[in-house]
Amino acid sequence: MGSGYVGLVTSACLADLGNAVLCIDIDERRVDRLRDGHLPIYEPGLEELVGRNRDRGRLSFSADVAFAVKSCEILFICVGTPSLPAGEVDMSYVHEAARSIGRYAEDYKIVVNKSTVPVGTGGEVGSIIAAEWPDADVDVVSNPEFLREGSAIDDFLHPDRVVIGASGVRARDAVIDLYRPLYERDVPMVLTDLQSAEMIKYASNAMLAAKISFINEIASLCEACDADVAAVARGMGLDDRIGPRNLGAGAGYGGSCFPKDVQGLAATARNKAVEAPVLQAIDRSNSIQRQRMVDKLRGLLGGFEGRTVCLLGLSFKPDTDDIREAPALELAETLLGEGAAVQAYDPAAMDLAAALLPALGCCGDPYGAAEGADALVLMTEWNEFRNLDWPRIRAGLAAPRLLDCRNLYDPREMAGLGFEYVSVGRPSPGPGQDPGRPAPVG
């Protein structure tokens, strides 16, 4: 139920595991486009996976909710759960899906919450179904997703673990059977109760967000102490208790998961009268980090009025067109609001960004975006930005200023090419300085 990011990836991957899957959505136009092979999102490998399973008859699409509920044994709720202004989770789509199940179901159903939902939603969904279907024969299961945009298919088919929260053996075993190819490959199955499964999802995302916010704060300390955050992160990450992942300093996290899940878990703590200062600090720290990028650029330019800025990357991370909570969009809004012109390039997200910010100048390649700009800002670490023709970029810029918000480039090399180069938590050699040999930090 739902053909958005989670619903479409889940549908295609469950079909690829050998199940017969019907993906439904109330948007008939979207369903028609999916039937014709047009996907509403960009995700590497997803178009081919959907097409293959559709052609082999394992994956189909429909807008007929009543038919889907009546004909399918297991119903996955994969609808959106956006944040409300105070940080609570908007559960309206989940509730409507539950009402639809109660309205149309005629025999035993297993309802699986795949959407990221607050702790306690499993019982809530069961109650909503029972209100529509007084003699409801239903089991509710929590099976949270752990999909990273840009690598979602690999994450689904080769996961660290599969979490299944259920109160009954019948429903639990049925969901395990959906994942049988993974189970037979010894992928860990975390079998627990509903509430614990729901908490695992939120706690995992909050922990990852905390790790990002922590290293960004360390980066600021490194700048104040003339240390190198890349060396610090490597030294930390070699400790098995810490690990190297999510220790890349940058512009802060974004996307559809970390911001709303951190806020949602903090809201749950407030509603339960539990003091959670660490949770509250994660979101605040991320907001401060985004502002630091604005301040760094302001320091390079002196001010934004009448300036032209090149932004490379608009999506919140590479290999996705998702611009939700993207740091680049926040920076672009600030620049445009203070009188700057913004020339941007992103391999996948420009159409979505232009619809949101009509004043954004979208260019066909990085070199066009850099032409005449007073500064270049690297916001998303797409692979095609790793080996740019820097002499060409420098020749096109009005001034050789480079703000690297993802620490993609070597400071000494950029300085050697004549750039006034600023990154995150690393020393910045002056323009024209002999690049020498980079410090062995990684």
CSV table of C-alpha atoms in Angstrom, one decimal:
chain,number,residue,atom,x,y,z
A,1,MET,CA,0.0,0.0,0.0
A,2,GLY,CA,1.8,3.0,-1.4
A,3,SER,CA,4.1,3.4,-4.4
A,4,GLY,CA,6.6,5.9,-3.0
A,5,TYR,CA,10.2,5.3,-2.2
A,6,VAL,CA,9.7,2.6,0.4
A,7,GLY,CA,6.7,1.0,-1.2
A,8,LEU,CA,8.2,0.8,-4.7
A,9,VAL,CA,11.5,-0.6,-3.5
A,10,THR,CA,9.8,-3.1,-1.2
A,11,SER,CA,7.5,-4.2,-3.9
A,12,ALA,CA,10.2,-4.8,-6.5
A,13,CYS,CA,12.5,-6.5,-4.0
A,14,LEU,CA,9.9,-8.8,-2.5
A,15,ALA,CA,8.9,-9.7,-6.1
A,16,ASP,CA,12.5,-10.4,-6.9
A,17,LEU,CA,12.6,-12.8,-3.9
A,18,GLY,CA,9.9,-14.9,-5.7
A,19,ASN,CA,6.7,-13.5,-4.2
A,20,ALA,CA,3.7,-12.3,-6.1
A,21,VAL,CA,3.3,-8.6,-5.3
A,22,LEU,CA,0.5,-6.1,-6.1
A,23,CYS,CA,1.7,-2.5,-5.5
A,24,ILE,CA,-1.3,-0.2,-5.0
A,25,ASP,CA,-1.6,3.6,-4.9
A,26,ILE,CA,-4.7,5.9,-4.8
A,27,ASP,CA,-3.0,8.1,-7.5
A,28,GLU,CA,-4.4,6.6,-10.7
A,29,ARG,CA,-2.0,8.6,-12.9
A,30,ARG,CA,1.0,7.4,-11.0
A,31,VAL,CA,-0.3,3.8,-11.4
A,32,ASP,CA,-0.7,4.2,-15.1
A,33,ARG,CA,2.8,5.5,-15.4
A,34,LEU,CA,4.2,2.6,-13.4
A,35,ARG,CA,2.4,0.2,-15.6
A,36,ASP,CA,4.1,1.9,-18.6
A,37,GLY,CA,7.5,1.6,-16.9
A,38,HIS,CA,7.9,5.3,-15.7
A,39,LEU,CA,9.1,5.5,-12.2
A,40,PRO,CA,8.3,8.5,-9.9
A,41,ILE,CA,11.7,8.3,-8.2
A,42,TYR,CA,15.4,7.9,-9.1
A,43,GLU,CA,17.1,5.0,-7.5
A,44,PRO,CA,20.1,3.1,-9.1
A,45,GLY,CA,18.9,-0.3,-10.5
A,46,LEU,CA,15.3,0.2,-9.6
A,47,GLU,CA,13.9,0.7,-13.1
A,48,GLU,CA,15.5,-2.5,-14.3
A,49,LEU,CA,14.3,-4.5,-11.2
A,50,VAL,CA,10.7,-3.2,-11.6
A,51,GLY,CA,10.7,-3.9,-15.3
A,52,ARG,CA,12.1,-7.5,-14.9
A,53,ASN,CA,9.6,-8.5,-12.3
A,54,ARG,CA,6.7,-6.8,-14.0
A,55,ASP,CA,7.5,-8.6,-17.3
A,56,ARG,CA,7.8,-12.0,-15.4
A,57,GLY,CA,4.3,-11.5,-13.8
A,58,ARG,CA,5.5,-11.2,-10.2
A,59,LEU,CA,4.9,-7.5,-9.9
A,60,SER,CA,1.7,-5.6,-10.9
A,61,PHE,CA,0.2,-2.2,-10.1
A,62,SER,CA,-3.3,-1.1,-9.3
A,63,ALA,CA,-5.4,1.8,-7.9
A,64,ASP,CA,-8.2,-0.6,-6.8
A,65,VAL,CA,-7.7,-0.6,-3.0
A,66,ALA,CA,-10.8,-2.8,-2.4
A,67,PHE,CA,-9.6,-5.5,-4.8
A,68,ALA,CA,-6.1,-5.4,-3.3
A,69,VAL,CA,-7.2,-5.8,0.3
A,70,LYS,CA,-9.6,-8.6,-0.6
A,71,SER,CA,-7.2,-10.6,-2.8
A,72,CYS,CA,-3.9,-10.3,-0.9
A,73,GLU,CA,-2.9,-12.3,2.2
A,74,ILE,CA,-0.3,-9.9,3.5
A,75,LEU,CA,-0.7,-6.1,3.4
A,76,PHE,CA,2.3,-3.9,3.7
A,77,ILE,CA,1.6,-0.3,4.8
A,78,CYS,CA,4.3,1.8,3.0
A,79,VAL,CA,2.8,5.3,3.0
A,80,GLY,CA,4.4,8.5,4.0
A,81,THR,CA,4.8,9.6,7.6
A,82,PRO,CA,6.0,13.3,7.3
A,83,SER,CA,6.7,15.5,10.3
A,84,LEU,CA,4.2,18.0,11.7
A,85,PRO,CA,5.4,21.5,12.7
A,86,ALA,CA,6.1,20.5,16.3
A,87,GLY,CA,8.1,17.4,15.3
A,88,GLU,CA,5.3,14.8,15.9
A,89,VAL,CA,4.6,12.4,13.1
A,90,ASP,CA,1.7,12.9,10.7
A,91,MET,CA,-0.1,9.5,10.9
A,92,SER,CA,-3.0,10.4,8.6
A,93,TYR,CA,-1.8,8.3,5.7
A,94,VAL,CA,-1.2,5.3,7.9
A,95,HIS,CA,-4.6,5.7,9.6
A,96,GLU,CA,-6.3,5.9,6.2
A,97,ALA,CA,-4.6,2.7,5.0
A,98,ALA,CA,-5.7,0.9,8.2
A,99,ARG,CA,-9.3,2.1,7.7
A,100,SER,CA,-9.2,0.8,4.1
A,101,ILE,CA,-8.1,-2.6,5.3
A,102,GLY,CA,-10.9,-2.7,7.9
A,103,ARG,CA,-13.4,-1.5,5.3
A,104,TYR,CA,-12.7,-4.1,2.6
A,105,ALA,CA,-11.1,-7.2,4.3
A,106,GLU,CA,-13.3,-10.3,4.4
A,107,ASP,CA,-10.9,-13.0,5.8
A,108,TYR,CA,-7.7,-13.3,7.8
A,109,LYS,CA,-5.1,-10.7,7.0
A,110,ILE,CA,-1.5,-10.0,8.1
A,111,VAL,CA,-0.9,-6.2,8.2
A,112,VAL,CA,2.8,-5.2,8.1
A,113,ASN,CA,3.8,-1.7,9.1
A,114,LYS,CA,6.8,-0.9,6.8
A,115,SER,CA,6.5,2.8,7.2
A,116,THR,CA,8.5,4.4,9.9
A,117,VAL,CA,6.0,4.9,12.7
A,118,PRO,CA,6.1,5.9,16.4
A,119,VAL,CA,6.2,3.3,19.0
A,120,GLY,CA,2.7,2.0,19.7
A,121,THR,CA,1.5,2.3,16.2
A,122,GLY,CA,1.0,-1.5,15.8
A,123,GLY,CA,-1.7,-1.5,18.4
A,124,GLU,CA,-3.2,1.7,17.0
A,125,VAL,CA,-3.5,0.2,13.5
A,126,GLY,CA,-5.2,-2.9,15.0
A,127,SER,CA,-7.7,-0.7,16.8
A,128,ILE,CA,-8.5,1.3,13.6
A,129,ILE,CA,-9.1,-1.9,11.6
A,130,ALA,CA,-11.3,-3.3,14.3
A,131,ALA,CA,-13.4,-0.1,14.4
A,132,GLU,CA,-14.2,-0.7,10.7
A,133,TRP,CA,-14.4,-4.5,10.9
A,134,PRO,CA,-15.8,-5.5,14.3
A,135,ASP,CA,-15.1,-9.2,13.8
A,136,ALA,CA,-11.6,-8.5,12.5
A,137,ASP,CA,-9.3,-11.5,12.0
A,138,VAL,CA,-6.0,-9.7,11.7
A,139,ASP,CA,-2.5,-9.7,13.0
A,140,VAL,CA,-0.3,-6.6,12.9
A,141,VAL,CA,3.4,-6.9,12.4
A,142,SER,CA,6.2,-4.4,12.5
A,143,ASN,CA,8.9,-4.9,9.8
A,144,PRO,CA,10.8,-1.6,9.6
A,145,GLU,CA,12.9,-0.7,6.6
A,146,PHE,CA,16.6,0.2,6.7
A,147,LEU,CA,17.0,1.5,3.1
A,148,ARG,CA,19.6,4.1,2.2
A,149,GLU,CA,18.7,6.1,-0.8
A,150,GLY,CA,21.2,5.4,-3.6
A,151,SER,CA,21.8,1.8,-2.4
A,152,ALA,CA,18.3,0.7,-1.4
A,153,ILE,CA,18.2,-2.4,-3.5
A,154,ASP,CA,21.4,-3.8,-2.1
A,155,ASP,CA,20.3,-2.8,1.4
A,156,PHE,CA,17.1,-4.8,0.9
A,157,LEU,CA,18.6,-7.9,-0.7
A,158,HIS,CA,21.8,-7.9,1.4
A,159,PRO,CA,20.7,-6.4,4.7
A,160,ASP,CA,22.5,-6.3,8.0
A,161,ARG,CA,19.4,-7.7,9.6
A,162,VAL,CA,15.7,-8.2,9.1
A,163,VAL,CA,13.6,-7.0,12.1
A,164,ILE,CA,10.2,-8.6,12.6
A,165,GLY,CA,8.0,-7.6,15.5
A,166,ALA,CA,4.9,-9.7,16.0
A,167,SER,CA,2.7,-10.9,18.9
A,168,GLY,CA,1.8,-14.2,17.3
A,169,VAL,CA,3.7,-17.1,15.7
A,170,ARG,CA,1.4,-17.4,12.7
A,171,ALA,CA,2.0,-13.9,11.4
A,172,ARG,CA,5.7,-13.9,12.4
A,173,ASP,CA,6.4,-17.1,10.4
A,174,ALA,CA,4.5,-15.9,7.4
A,175,VAL,CA,6.6,-12.7,7.2
A,176,ILE,CA,9.8,-14.8,7.7
A,177,ASP,CA,8.7,-16.9,4.8
A,178,LEU,CA,8.6,-13.8,2.5
A,179,TYR,CA,12.3,-13.3,3.3
A,180,ARG,CA,13.2,-17.0,3.0
A,181,PRO,CA,16.0,-16.5,0.5
A,182,LEU,CA,17.6,-14.1,2.9
A,183,TYR,CA,16.9,-16.4,5.9
A,184,GLU,CA,18.6,-19.3,4.0
A,185,ARG,CA,21.7,-17.1,3.5
A,186,ASP,CA,21.9,-16.6,7.3
A,187,VAL,CA,20.9,-13.0,7.3
A,188,PRO,CA,20.1,-12.3,11.0
A,189,MET,CA,16.4,-12.2,11.8
A,190,VAL,CA,15.6,-10.1,14.8
A,191,LEU,CA,12.4,-11.5,16.1
A,192,THR,CA,10.8,-9.4,18.8
A,193,ASP,CA,7.5,-7.7,19.9
A,194,LEU,CA,5.8,-4.9,18.1
A,195,GLN,CA,7.0,-2.0,20.3
A,196,SER,CA,10.6,-3.1,20.3
A,197,ALA,CA,10.7,-3.4,16.5
A,198,GLU,CA,9.2,0.1,16.1
A,199,MET,CA,11.8,1.4,18.6
A,200,ILE,CA,14.7,-0.3,16.8
A,201,LYS,CA,14.0,1.7,13.6
A,202,TYR,CA,13.8,5.1,15.4
A,203,ALA,CA,16.8,4.4,17.7
A,204,SER,CA,19.0,3.3,14.7
A,205,ASN,CA,18.3,6.4,12.7
A,206,ALA,CA,18.8,8.6,15.7
A,207,MET,CA,22.1,7.0,16.5
A,208,LEU,CA,23.4,7.5,12.9
A,209,ALA,CA,22.2,11.1,13.0
A,210,ALA,CA,24.0,11.6,16.3
A,211,LYS,CA,27.2,10.2,14.9
A,212,ILE,CA,27.0,12.7,12.0
A,213,SER,CA,26.3,15.6,14.2
A,214,PHE,CA,29.1,14.6,16.6
A,215,ILE,CA,31.8,14.5,13.9
A,216,ASN,CA,30.6,17.8,12.6
A,217,GLU,CA,31.0,19.4,16.0
A,218,ILE,CA,34.5,17.8,16.2
A,219,ALA,CA,35.2,19.4,12.8
A,220,SER,CA,34.5,22.8,14.2
A,221,LEU,CA,36.8,22.1,17.1
A,222,CYS,CA,39.4,21.0,14.7
A,223,GLU,CA,39.2,24.3,12.9
A,224,ALA,CA,39.6,26.2,16.1
A,225,CYS,CA,42.6,24.0,17.2
A,226,ASP,CA,44.3,23.7,13.8
A,227,ALA,CA,43.7,19.9,13.7
A,228,ASP,CA,42.5,17.8,10.7
A,229,VAL,CA,39.1,16.2,11.1
A,230,ALA,CA,40.0,13.6,8.4
A,231,ALA,CA,42.9,12.3,10.5
A,232,VAL,CA,40.8,12.5,13.7
A,233,ALA,CA,37.9,10.5,12.1
A,234,ARG,CA,40.2,7.8,10.9
A,235,GLY,CA,41.9,7.5,14.3
A,236,MET,CA,38.4,7.2,15.9
A,237,GLY,CA,37.0,4.9,13.3
A,238,LEU,CA,39.7,2.3,13.8
A,239,ASP,CA,38.3,1.7,17.3
A,240,ASP,CA,36.0,-1.3,16.9
A,241,ARG,CA,33.6,0.2,19.4
A,242,ILE,CA,33.1,3.3,17.2
A,243,GLY,CA,33.7,2.1,13.6
A,244,PRO,CA,34.4,4.3,10.6
A,245,ARG,CA,31.0,4.7,9.0
A,246,ASN,CA,29.1,8.0,9.3
A,247,LEU,CA,32.2,9.8,10.4
A,248,GLY,CA,32.6,12.1,7.4
A,249,ALA,CA,32.3,15.7,8.4
A,250,GLY,CA,30.2,17.8,6.0
A,251,ALA,CA,27.2,20.1,5.6
A,252,GLY,CA,24.9,18.1,7.9
A,253,TYR,CA,22.4,15.4,7.3
A,254,GLY,CA,19.1,15.7,5.3
A,255,GLY,CA,16.7,13.5,3.4
A,256,SER,CA,13.4,12.0,4.3
A,257,CYS,CA,14.5,9.9,7.3
A,258,PHE,CA,17.0,11.3,9.7
A,259,PRO,CA,15.4,14.8,10.3
A,260,LYS,CA,11.9,13.5,10.8
A,261,ASP,CA,12.9,10.4,12.8
A,262,VAL,CA,15.1,12.3,15.2
A,263,GLN,CA,12.3,14.8,15.7
A,264,GLY,CA,9.7,12.1,16.0
A,265,LEU,CA,11.7,10.2,18.6
A,266,ALA,CA,12.2,13.4,20.6
A,267,ALA,CA,8.5,14.1,20.3
A,268,THR,CA,7.7,10.6,21.7
A,269,ALA,CA,10.0,11.3,24.6
A,270,ARG,CA,8.1,14.5,25.3
A,271,ASN,CA,4.8,12.8,25.1
A,272,LYS,CA,5.9,10.1,27.5
A,273,ALA,CA,7.4,12.7,29.9
A,274,VAL,CA,10.9,11.3,29.4
A,275,GLU,CA,13.8,13.7,29.5
A,276,ALA,CA,16.0,13.1,26.4
A,277,PRO,CA,18.5,15.9,26.1
A,278,VAL,CA,20.8,14.0,23.7
A,279,LEU,CA,17.9,13.5,21.3
A,280,GLN,CA,17.0,17.1,21.4
A,281,ALA,CA,20.6,18.2,20.8
A,282,ILE,CA,21.0,16.1,17.6
A,283,ASP,CA,18.6,18.2,15.6
A,284,ARG,CA,19.9,21.4,17.0
A,285,SER,CA,23.5,20.5,16.2
A,286,ASN,CA,22.5,19.7,12.6
A,287,SER,CA,20.8,23.1,12.2
A,288,ILE,CA,24.0,24.8,13.5
A,289,GLN,CA,26.1,22.8,11.0
A,290,ARG,CA,24.0,24.0,8.1
A,291,GLN,CA,24.4,27.6,9.3
A,292,ARG,CA,28.2,27.1,9.5
A,293,MET,CA,28.2,26.4,5.7
A,294,VAL,CA,26.4,29.7,5.1
A,295,ASP,CA,28.9,31.5,7.4
A,296,LYS,CA,31.9,29.9,5.6
A,297,LEU,CA,30.6,31.1,2.2
A,298,ARG,CA,29.9,34.5,3.6
A,299,GLY,CA,33.5,34.6,4.9
A,300,LEU,CA,34.7,33.8,1.4
A,301,LEU,CA,32.6,36.3,-0.4
A,302,GLY,CA,32.2,39.1,2.2
A,303,GLY,CA,28.4,39.2,1.5
A,304,PHE,CA,25.9,37.7,-1.0
A,305,GLU,CA,24.2,40.8,-2.5
A,306,GLY,CA,25.0,40.9,-6.3
A,307,ARG,CA,27.2,37.8,-6.2
A,308,THR,CA,26.9,34.8,-8.4
A,309,VAL,CA,27.4,31.4,-6.7
A,310,CYS,CA,27.8,28.0,-8.4
A,311,LEU,CA,26.3,25.0,-6.5
A,312,LEU,CA,27.4,21.6,-7.5
A,313,GLY,CA,24.9,19.1,-6.1
A,314,LEU,CA,21.3,19.7,-4.9
A,315,SER,CA,20.1,16.3,-3.7
A,316,PHE,CA,20.8,15.6,0.0
A,317,LYS,CA,23.2,12.8,-1.0
A,318,PRO,CA,24.6,11.3,-4.2
A,319,ASP,CA,22.7,8.7,-6.3
A,320,THR,CA,19.2,10.0,-5.5
A,321,ASP,CA,17.0,12.9,-6.7
A,322,ASP,CA,15.6,13.4,-3.2
A,323,ILE,CA,15.9,17.1,-2.2
A,324,ARG,CA,13.9,16.8,1.0
A,325,GLU,CA,15.7,18.6,3.8
A,326,ALA,CA,18.7,18.9,1.5
A,327,PRO,CA,21.4,21.3,2.9
A,328,ALA,CA,22.0,22.6,-0.7
A,329,LEU,CA,18.4,23.8,-1.0
A,330,GLU,CA,18.6,25.6,2.3
A,331,LEU,CA,21.8,27.3,1.2
A,332,ALA,CA,20.3,28.2,-2.2
A,333,GLU,CA,17.2,29.8,-0.4
A,334,THR,CA,19.5,31.9,1.7
A,335,LEU,CA,21.6,33.0,-1.2
A,336,LEU,CA,18.6,34.0,-3.3
A,337,GLY,CA,16.9,35.7,-0.4
A,338,GLU,CA,20.0,37.9,0.1
A,339,GLY,CA,20.3,39.0,-3.5
A,340,ALA,CA,22.7,36.4,-5.0
A,341,ALA,CA,22.3,34.6,-8.3
A,342,VAL,CA,22.6,30.8,-8.0
A,343,GLN,CA,23.8,28.6,-10.9
A,344,ALA,CA,23.4,25.0,-10.1
A,345,TYR,CA,24.1,21.5,-11.5
A,346,ASP,CA,23.0,18.1,-10.2
A,347,PRO,CA,22.9,14.9,-12.2
A,348,ALA,CA,19.4,13.9,-11.0
A,349,ALA,CA,17.7,16.5,-8.9
A,350,MET,CA,17.5,19.7,-11.0
A,351,ASP,CA,13.9,19.4,-12.1
A,352,LEU,CA,12.6,18.9,-8.6
A,353,ALA,CA,14.8,21.7,-7.3
A,354,ALA,CA,13.7,24.1,-10.0
A,355,ALA,CA,10.1,23.4,-9.3
A,356,LEU,CA,10.7,24.4,-5.6
A,357,LEU,CA,13.0,27.3,-6.4
A,358,PRO,CA,12.1,28.9,-9.7
A,359,ALA,CA,14.8,31.5,-9.4
A,360,LEU,CA,17.5,28.8,-9.4
A,361,GLY,CA,19.6,28.8,-12.5
A,362,CYS,CA,19.9,25.2,-13.7
A,363,CYS,CA,22.8,24.4,-15.9
A,364,GLY,CA,23.6,21.4,-18.2
A,365,ASP,CA,27.0,20.6,-16.7
A,366,PRO,CA,29.4,21.7,-13.9
A,367,TYR,CA,31.4,23.9,-16.2
A,368,GLY,CA,28.3,25.9,-17.3
A,369,ALA,CA,27.3,26.3,-13.6
A,370,ALA,CA,30.8,27.6,-12.8
A,371,GLU,CA,30.9,30.2,-15.6
A,372,GLY,CA,31.2,33.7,-14.2
A,373,ALA,CA,30.6,32.6,-10.6
A,374,ASP,CA,32.2,34.4,-7.7
A,375,ALA,CA,32.6,31.1,-5.8
A,376,LEU,CA,31.9,27.4,-6.3
A,377,VAL,CA,30.3,25.4,-3.6
A,378,LEU,CA,30.4,21.5,-3.6
A,379,MET,CA,27.3,20.4,-1.8
A,380,THR,CA,26.8,16.7,-2.9
A,381,GLU,CA,29.6,14.2,-3.5
A,382,TRP,CA,28.4,12.8,-6.8
A,383,ASN,CA,31.1,10.6,-8.4
A,384,GLU,CA,31.2,12.8,-11.5
A,385,PHE,CA,32.4,15.7,-9.3
A,386,ARG,CA,35.5,13.8,-8.1
A,387,ASN,CA,37.6,14.3,-11.3
A,388,LEU,CA,36.6,17.6,-12.8
A,389,ASP,CA,38.8,19.5,-15.2
A,390,TRP,CA,39.9,22.0,-12.6
A,391,PRO,CA,41.9,24.3,-14.9
A,392,ARG,CA,38.8,24.6,-17.0
A,393,ILE,CA,36.7,25.3,-13.9
A,394,ARG,CA,39.1,27.9,-12.7
A,395,ALA,CA,39.2,29.6,-16.0
A,396,GLY,CA,35.4,29.9,-16.0
A,397,LEU,CA,35.0,31.3,-12.5
A,398,ALA,CA,35.1,35.0,-11.9
A,399,ALA,CA,37.3,34.3,-8.9
A,400,PRO,CA,38.9,31.0,-7.9
A,401,ARG,CA,37.0,30.5,-4.6
A,402,LEU,CA,36.0,26.9,-3.6
A,403,LEU,CA,33.9,25.9,-0.6
A,404,ASP,CA,34.0,22.1,-0.3
A,405,CYS,CA,31.2,21.2,2.1
A,406,ARG,CA,31.8,17.4,1.7
A,407,ASN,CA,35.6,17.3,2.0
A,408,LEU,CA,35.8,15.7,-1.4
A,409,TYR,CA,39.1,17.4,-2.5
A,410,ASP,CA,42.6,17.5,-1.2
A,411,PRO,CA,43.3,21.0,0.3
A,412,ARG,CA,46.9,21.1,-0.8
A,413,GLU,CA,46.1,20.1,-4.4
A,414,MET,CA,43.3,22.8,-4.6
A,415,ALA,CA,45.7,25.4,-3.2
A,416,GLY,CA,48.3,24.3,-5.7
A,417,LEU,CA,45.8,24.9,-8.5
A,418,GLY,CA,45.4,28.5,-7.3
A,419,PHE,CA,42.1,28.2,-5.4
A,420,GLU,CA,41.1,29.9,-2.2
A,421,TYR,CA,39.9,26.7,-0.7
A,422,VAL,CA,37.8,26.1,2.4
A,423,SER,CA,36.5,22.7,3.6
A,424,VAL,CA,35.1,21.3,6.8
A,425,GLY,CA,37.4,20.8,9.8
A,426,ARG,CA,40.6,20.7,7.8
A,427,PRO,CA,43.5,23.3,7.5
A,428,SER,CA,43.2,25.5,4.4
A,429,PRO,CA,46.6,26.2,2.6
A,430,GLY,CA,46.8,29.5,0.8
A,431,PRO,CA,46.3,29.8,-3.0
A,432,GLY,CA,49.4,28.8,-4.9
A,433,GLN,CA,51.0,27.0,-2.1
A,434,ASP,CA,53.2,24.0,-3.1
A,435,PRO,CA,50.9,21.1,-2.8
A,436,GLY,CA,53.6,18.8,-1.6
A,437,ARG,CA,52.5,15.3,-0.4
A,438,PRO,CA,49.1,15.0,1.2
A,439,ALA,CA,49.0,14.0,4.8
A,440,PRO,CA,48.4,10.2,5.1
A,441,VAL,CA,45.0,10.3,6.8
A,442,GLY,CA,43.2,7.6,4.9
